[in-house]
Short mmCIF file of C-alpha atoms in Angstrom, two decimals:
data_model
loop_
_atom_site.label_atom_id
_atom_site.label_comp_id
_atom_site.label_asym_id
_atom_site.label_seq_id
_atom_site.Cartn_x
_atom_site.Cartn_y
_atom_site.Cartn_z
CA MET A 20 -33.85 19.48 -55.28
CA ILE A 21 -30.57 19.27 -53.33
CA ASN A 22 -29.74 22.31 -50.96
CA THR A 23 -27.20 20.41 -48.52
CA SER A 24 -24.15 19.43 -49.37
CA VAL A 25 -23.87 16.40 -45.62
CA ASN A 26 -23.80 13.42 -46.55
CA ARG A 27 -23.22 12.17 -43.93
CA VAL A 28 -23.54 11.97 -40.07
CA LEU A 29 -21.74 10.64 -36.95
CA TYR A 30 -23.37 8.84 -33.25
CA LYS A 31 -21.92 8.55 -30.06
CA GLY A 32 -22.55 4.93 -28.60
CA ASP A 33 -24.46 4.67 -25.69
CA GLY A 34 -24.94 1.04 -25.04
CA THR A 35 -28.29 1.49 -25.54
CA ASN A 36 -28.93 3.45 -28.36
CA THR A 37 -30.25 0.94 -31.24
CA ALA A 38 -31.43 3.34 -33.84
CA PHE A 39 -29.87 6.27 -35.93
CA PRO A 40 -32.08 8.54 -38.56
CA ILE A 41 -30.23 9.04 -41.33
CA SER A 42 -30.09 12.99 -41.72
CA PHE A 43 -29.00 12.93 -45.23
CA PRO A 44 -30.85 12.95 -48.57
CA PHE A 45 -30.41 9.95 -50.44
CA LEU A 46 -32.44 8.13 -53.19
CA ASP A 47 -32.44 4.97 -52.67
CA LYS A 48 -31.74 2.27 -48.79
CA LYS A 49 -28.46 0.51 -51.47
CA ASP A 50 -26.38 3.92 -51.45
CA ILE A 51 -26.45 4.02 -47.79
CA THR A 52 -23.41 2.99 -46.07
CA VAL A 53 -23.11 2.18 -42.29
CA ALA A 54 -19.75 1.52 -40.71
CA ARG A 55 -18.77 1.29 -36.75
CA VAL A 56 -16.23 3.11 -35.25
CA SER A 57 -13.98 2.21 -32.63
CA LYS A 58 -12.45 2.99 -29.18
CA ASP A 59 -9.12 3.50 -31.08
CA ASN A 60 -11.05 5.84 -34.54
CA GLU A 61 -10.02 1.84 -36.02
CA THR A 62 -14.13 1.94 -38.80
CA THR A 63 -15.18 -1.76 -39.88
CA GLU A 64 -17.83 -1.75 -42.79
CA LEU A 65 -20.91 -3.40 -41.38
CA LYS A 66 -22.01 -6.16 -43.69
CA GLY A 67 -25.00 -6.58 -41.15
CA ASP A 68 -26.80 -7.20 -38.71
CA TYR A 69 -28.38 -3.34 -39.69
CA PHE A 70 -31.90 -2.62 -41.01
CA ILE A 71 -32.95 0.84 -43.61
CA ASP A 72 -35.94 1.77 -42.38
CA ASP A 73 -36.11 4.08 -45.78
CA THR A 74 -39.86 4.94 -44.26
CA SER A 75 -38.76 6.99 -40.62
CA ARG A 76 -35.07 7.03 -42.73
CA THR A 77 -33.52 5.60 -39.42
CA VAL A 78 -30.70 3.35 -39.37
CA HIS A 79 -31.75 0.85 -36.62
CA PHE A 80 -28.17 -1.77 -35.23
CA PRO A 81 -28.44 -4.23 -34.66
CA GLY A 82 -31.52 -4.10 -36.29
CA TYR A 83 -33.16 -6.70 -38.79
CA PRO A 84 -36.07 -6.71 -41.46
CA PRO A 85 -39.30 -7.80 -39.68
CA GLY A 86 -39.59 -11.56 -39.70
CA GLU A 87 -36.08 -12.15 -39.52
CA GLU A 88 -34.72 -10.69 -36.39
CA LYS A 89 -31.92 -12.89 -35.34
CA PRO A 90 -31.76 -14.87 -31.47
CA GLU A 91 -30.48 -12.38 -29.28
CA GLU A 92 -27.64 -14.95 -28.14
CA GLU A 93 -26.52 -14.01 -32.06
CA ARG A 94 -26.28 -10.48 -32.31
CA PRO A 95 -23.57 -7.97 -32.23
CA GLN A 96 -22.94 -6.11 -28.81
CA ILE A 97 -24.98 -2.47 -29.14
CA LEU A 98 -22.81 -0.26 -29.95
CA GLN A 99 -20.93 1.16 -26.62
CA ASN A 100 -19.72 4.84 -24.83
CA GLY A 101 -16.31 5.40 -26.86
CA GLU A 102 -17.56 3.30 -30.16
CA ARG A 103 -19.23 5.21 -32.63
CA LEU A 104 -21.59 4.39 -35.41
CA LEU A 105 -20.53 6.43 -38.96
CA ILE A 106 -23.69 6.48 -41.58
CA TYR A 107 -23.15 7.60 -45.03
CA ARG A 108 -24.09 8.18 -48.38
CA SER A 109 -21.63 6.32 -51.02
CA ILE A 110 -23.46 6.39 -55.06
CA LYS A 111 -22.67 3.90 -57.18
CA ILE A 112 -20.98 6.37 -60.88
CA ASN A 113 -23.84 5.46 -63.16
CA GLN A 114 -26.08 6.81 -65.54
CA GLU A 115 -29.49 4.56 -66.30
CA SER A 116 -31.74 6.97 -67.66
CA SER A 117 -32.19 6.51 -71.66
CA LEU A 118 -34.14 8.91 -73.85
CA GLY A 119 -34.18 7.53 -76.31
CA ASN A 120 -32.33 8.70 -80.12
CA VAL A 121 -34.97 11.78 -80.89
CA TRP A 122 -33.90 14.88 -80.83
CA PRO A 123 -33.03 16.87 -78.30
CA PHE A 124 -32.81 13.98 -76.13
CA ASP A 125 -30.87 12.31 -77.50
CA VAL A 126 -28.42 15.48 -77.62
CA ILE A 127 -29.36 15.19 -73.05
CA GLU A 128 -29.25 12.37 -73.06
CA ASP A 129 -24.72 12.66 -73.95
CA ALA A 130 -24.44 15.20 -72.02
CA LEU A 131 -25.99 13.38 -69.20
CA ASP A 132 -23.50 10.69 -70.02
CA LYS A 133 -20.30 13.00 -70.70
CA ILE A 134 -21.21 14.41 -66.45
CA THR A 135 -21.33 10.93 -65.36
CA MET A 136 -17.84 9.83 -67.74
CA ILE A 137 -16.32 13.18 -65.57
CA ILE A 138 -17.02 12.15 -62.49
CA GLN A 139 -16.01 8.24 -62.33
CA ASP A 140 -12.85 9.13 -64.33
CA LEU A 141 -12.03 12.68 -60.76
CA ASN A 142 -13.53 9.31 -58.51
CA GLU A 143 -10.67 7.09 -59.80
CA LYS A 144 -7.80 10.13 -59.26
CA GLN A 145 -9.81 10.39 -56.10
CA LYS A 146 -9.63 6.84 -54.88
CA ARG A 147 -5.76 7.20 -55.02
CA SER A 148 -5.15 10.08 -52.75
CA ILE A 149 -3.91 9.69 -49.33
CA GLN A 150 -7.21 10.28 -47.26
CA ILE A 151 -8.34 11.03 -43.96
CA PRO A 152 -10.14 7.96 -43.12
CA GLU A 153 -14.53 8.41 -42.97
CA SER A 154 -14.57 8.41 -38.98
CA ALA A 155 -12.92 12.09 -39.26
CA ASP A 156 -14.61 15.61 -39.04
CA PRO A 157 -13.50 16.74 -42.65
CA ASP A 158 -13.84 20.20 -40.74
CA ALA A 159 -11.73 18.90 -38.80
CA TYR A 160 -8.48 18.91 -40.54
CA ARG A 161 -6.10 20.80 -43.46
CA THR A 162 -5.45 18.25 -45.53
CA ASN A 163 -3.34 20.30 -47.88
CA PHE A 164 -0.33 19.85 -48.50
CA PRO A 165 2.43 22.51 -47.24
CA TYR A 166 4.63 24.10 -50.40
CA PRO A 167 7.14 21.76 -50.72
CA LYS A 168 10.77 22.00 -48.88
CA GLU A 169 13.36 21.23 -50.39
CA GLY A 170 14.63 18.91 -46.94
CA ASN A 171 11.66 18.25 -44.73
CA VAL A 172 9.00 16.12 -43.29
CA ILE A 173 5.28 17.41 -43.25
CA VAL A 174 4.46 15.87 -39.53
CA TRP A 175 0.96 16.94 -38.82
CA ARG A 176 0.33 20.28 -36.05
CA GLY A 177 -3.03 21.97 -34.78
CA GLY A 178 -5.38 19.84 -37.26
CA LYS A 179 -3.17 20.67 -40.66
CA LEU A 180 -0.17 19.56 -42.31
CA VAL A 181 3.26 20.69 -42.13
CA ASN A 182 6.98 21.66 -43.23
CA GLU A 183 8.95 20.45 -40.29
CA ASP A 184 13.17 20.69 -40.49
CA TYR A 185 13.76 16.49 -40.24
CA GLN A 186 16.26 16.54 -37.27
CA ASN A 187 13.71 18.38 -35.86
CA ALA A 188 11.43 16.19 -36.45
CA ILE A 189 12.68 12.88 -35.57
CA GLY A 190 15.50 14.58 -32.76
CA GLN A 191 12.86 13.84 -30.01
CA TYR A 192 11.98 10.56 -30.91
CA ILE A 193 16.30 9.71 -31.02
CA ASP A 194 16.69 11.03 -28.08
CA GLN A 195 13.72 9.38 -26.16
CA ALA A 196 15.66 5.55 -28.44
CA LYS A 197 18.88 6.42 -26.65
CA LYS A 198 18.34 7.21 -23.24
CA SER A 199 14.56 4.17 -23.69
CA ALA A 200 18.07 1.49 -25.29
CA ASN A 201 20.08 2.83 -22.59
CA ALA A 202 18.13 1.99 -19.22
CA ALA A 203 17.34 -0.97 -21.15
CA ALA A 204 20.90 -2.04 -20.82
CA GLN A 205 21.45 -0.62 -16.92
CA SER A 206 18.13 -3.01 -16.11
CA ALA A 207 19.33 -5.55 -17.99
CA ASP A 208 22.87 -5.07 -16.37
CA ARG A 209 21.24 -4.26 -13.11
CA ALA A 210 19.51 -7.87 -13.95
CA GLU A 211 22.01 -9.74 -14.23
CA ALA A 212 23.85 -8.16 -10.52
CA SER A 213 20.55 -9.03 -8.72
CA GLU A 214 21.00 -12.69 -10.61
CA ILE A 215 23.67 -12.95 -8.94
CA ASN A 216 23.90 -12.08 -6.09
CA ALA A 217 21.40 -14.55 -5.19
CA LYS A 218 22.78 -17.71 -6.06
CA GLU A 219 26.14 -16.28 -4.08
CA THR A 220 23.20 -15.87 -1.25
CA LEU A 221 21.11 -18.59 -2.04
CA LYS A 222 24.53 -21.22 -1.58
CA ILE A 223 25.66 -19.75 1.41
CA PHE A 224 22.43 -20.28 2.29
CA GLU A 225 22.85 -24.26 2.03
CA VAL A 226 25.78 -23.80 3.47
CA LYS A 227 24.34 -23.30 6.58
CA LYS A 228 22.04 -25.01 6.12
CA LYS A 229 23.67 -28.05 5.56
CA GLU A 230 25.98 -26.90 9.08
CA LEU A 231 22.94 -26.81 10.67
CA GLN A 232 21.78 -29.77 9.51
CA ASP A 233 24.42 -31.32 11.18
CA PHE A 234 24.76 -29.82 14.12
CA VAL A 235 21.33 -31.14 15.12
CA MET A 236 22.20 -34.12 13.74
CA GLU A 237 24.80 -35.25 16.04
CA LEU A 238 23.05 -33.36 18.88
CA GLU A 239 20.84 -34.96 19.43
CA ASP A 240 23.43 -38.23 20.37
CA GLY A 241 25.98 -35.46 21.55
CA SER A 242 27.51 -34.97 25.51
CA GLU A 243 27.67 -31.96 27.22
CA THR A 244 31.13 -31.19 26.10
CA ASP A 245 29.24 -32.14 22.76
CA LEU A 246 27.09 -29.36 22.66
CA LYS A 247 29.84 -26.73 23.58
CA ASP A 248 32.47 -27.54 20.46
CA TYR A 249 29.29 -27.12 18.66
CA THR A 250 27.86 -24.39 20.27
CA ARG A 251 30.80 -22.64 19.80
CA LYS A 252 31.93 -23.76 15.44
CA LEU A 253 28.26 -22.39 15.33
CA LEU A 254 28.90 -19.25 16.64
CA GLU A 255 31.94 -19.18 14.44
CA SER A 256 30.91 -19.87 11.49
CA LEU A 257 27.34 -17.82 12.16
CA ASP A 258 29.58 -14.37 13.18
CA THR A 259 30.17 -12.57 9.55
CA TYR A 260 26.67 -12.33 10.12
CA GLY A 261 26.53 -10.22 13.45
CA THR A 262 27.12 -10.31 16.68
CA ASN A 263 23.55 -9.58 17.59
CA ILE A 264 23.06 -13.17 16.65
CA LYS A 265 25.44 -14.57 18.54
CA GLU A 266 24.97 -13.17 21.78
CA GLU A 267 21.39 -14.06 21.25
CA LEU A 268 22.76 -17.72 21.29
CA LEU A 269 24.37 -17.16 24.01
CA THR A 270 21.62 -16.15 26.55
CA LEU A 271 19.42 -19.23 25.16
CA VAL A 272 23.01 -21.28 26.23
CA GLU A 273 23.29 -19.56 29.86
CA SER A 274 18.86 -19.48 29.67
CA ALA A 275 19.86 -23.30 29.29
CA LYS A 276 22.15 -23.19 31.78
CA HIS A 277 20.13 -21.91 34.22
CA TYR A 278 16.73 -24.05 33.80
CA SER A 279 18.38 -26.85 33.84
CA GLU A 280 19.99 -26.15 37.55
CA ILE A 281 15.98 -24.87 37.82
CA ALA A 282 14.67 -28.48 37.24
CA LYS A 283 17.75 -29.89 40.18
CA GLU A 284 15.69 -28.06 42.66
CA ALA A 285 12.30 -28.76 41.14
CA ALA A 286 12.75 -31.94 41.83
CA GLY A 287 14.49 -32.07 44.89
CA PHE A 288 10.87 -33.38 46.65
CA ASP A 289 12.19 -36.24 47.99
CA PRO A 290 9.65 -39.40 47.60
CA GLU A 291 11.50 -41.55 50.75
CA ARG A 292 11.56 -38.09 53.67
CA TYR A 293 8.49 -37.31 55.88
CA TYR A 294 7.05 -34.05 54.58
CA THR A 295 4.61 -32.05 57.04
CA LYS A 296 1.50 -30.00 55.36
CA ASP A 297 2.74 -27.60 55.10
CA GLU A 298 6.11 -28.59 53.83
CA THR A 299 4.81 -31.12 51.50
CA SER A 300 2.52 -27.36 50.07
CA GLN A 301 5.94 -25.27 50.05
CA LYS A 302 7.68 -27.15 47.79
CA ILE A 303 4.58 -27.83 45.09
CA GLN A 304 4.89 -23.61 44.53
CA ASP A 305 8.42 -23.60 44.89
CA ALA A 306 8.19 -26.21 41.75
CA ILE A 307 6.21 -24.19 40.18
CA SER A 308 7.83 -20.36 40.80
CA MET A 309 11.42 -21.90 39.31
CA ILE A 310 9.35 -23.44 36.67
CA LEU A 311 7.61 -19.79 35.59
CA GLU A 312 10.72 -17.99 36.23
CA PHE A 313 11.62 -20.48 33.41
CA ASP A 314 8.98 -19.07 30.54
CA ASP A 315 9.81 -15.67 31.51
CA LYS A 316 12.99 -16.03 30.71
CA SER A 317 14.02 -18.88 28.00
CA PHE A 318 13.93 -19.19 24.90
#
C-alpha cells in the first residue's frame, strides 16, 4: 500500500552530517537517485562516493559499502553550509512480471503491460516539456503557463509565470544597458584624459629633473657668481610652481650666507695669539653658540 505521494527529500548541509534518511517508500535501492546541489543551485547527480543502506533506509555521503572505504584524502568534501543533498525516487518504467498464458492471468498481464506502455508514453512527452530543476520545491512554484496574449512575453513574478508587455519586461534592462554604456564611455574618456595629463606631468618632471641635475653638476665647480646665476635661473624655471617655492629657496640662500658669516666668526680664533684661560673658554662658547644658532635656522 502506498499512502503518500512524496517521492523526494532535500537536506541542507552543515559541514558535519553524512547520514541522510530516505523518508519515502521504495522497493529497490537501484530506484534511488542522489544529487548534490551547489550554493548556486547547480544540481549534479552523484555517480559514486555514496552508499545506500536499504536496511536503515539511509543515504551516506560520502559513504561506501563496508570494506570498500576510500582514504580520507580521496573522499569528496562533506556537504557544506549552503549546499543541499537531493534524494529522489526514479523508477525505470517497465513491467517484468510474467503471469503465463492461462486465462485470466494472460488478460491481467496484458492490462499491466498496457498501463506500463501508457506511462512510458507519458514519460516520453514529459521529457520534452519545460521543467524546473529537481532541486526546486515543486510546491513553491506554479509552472502553469498563463493564457496566451498577443505580443506579450512570459516572465517569473512571485513564483509563477505571468504575461508581461514586451517593452515593460525588457525596457528596464535596455535603460540599464544604456546607462552602463554611457558610464563606460565616460570612464574611458576620463581614463584617456588622465593618461594624457600623466604623460604631460611626467614630461615636465623629467625636464625639471634634468635642469636640476645640470644645476647640481655645474654647481660643484662653480664660483659664487655662478651660484647666484644658477639660483636665479632655477627660481625662474620654478616660478610656475608657486611663489612659496621661490620664497623657500631664497630663505635657503640667505641661511647659507648667514652660515658663511657665522663660520667666519667661529673661525676667528687666532692660534698665534696668546689667550688667557677665560678668553679661550669664551671663544669656544661663542663658536658653539653660533653653530647652534645656524642649526636652528638653516636648512
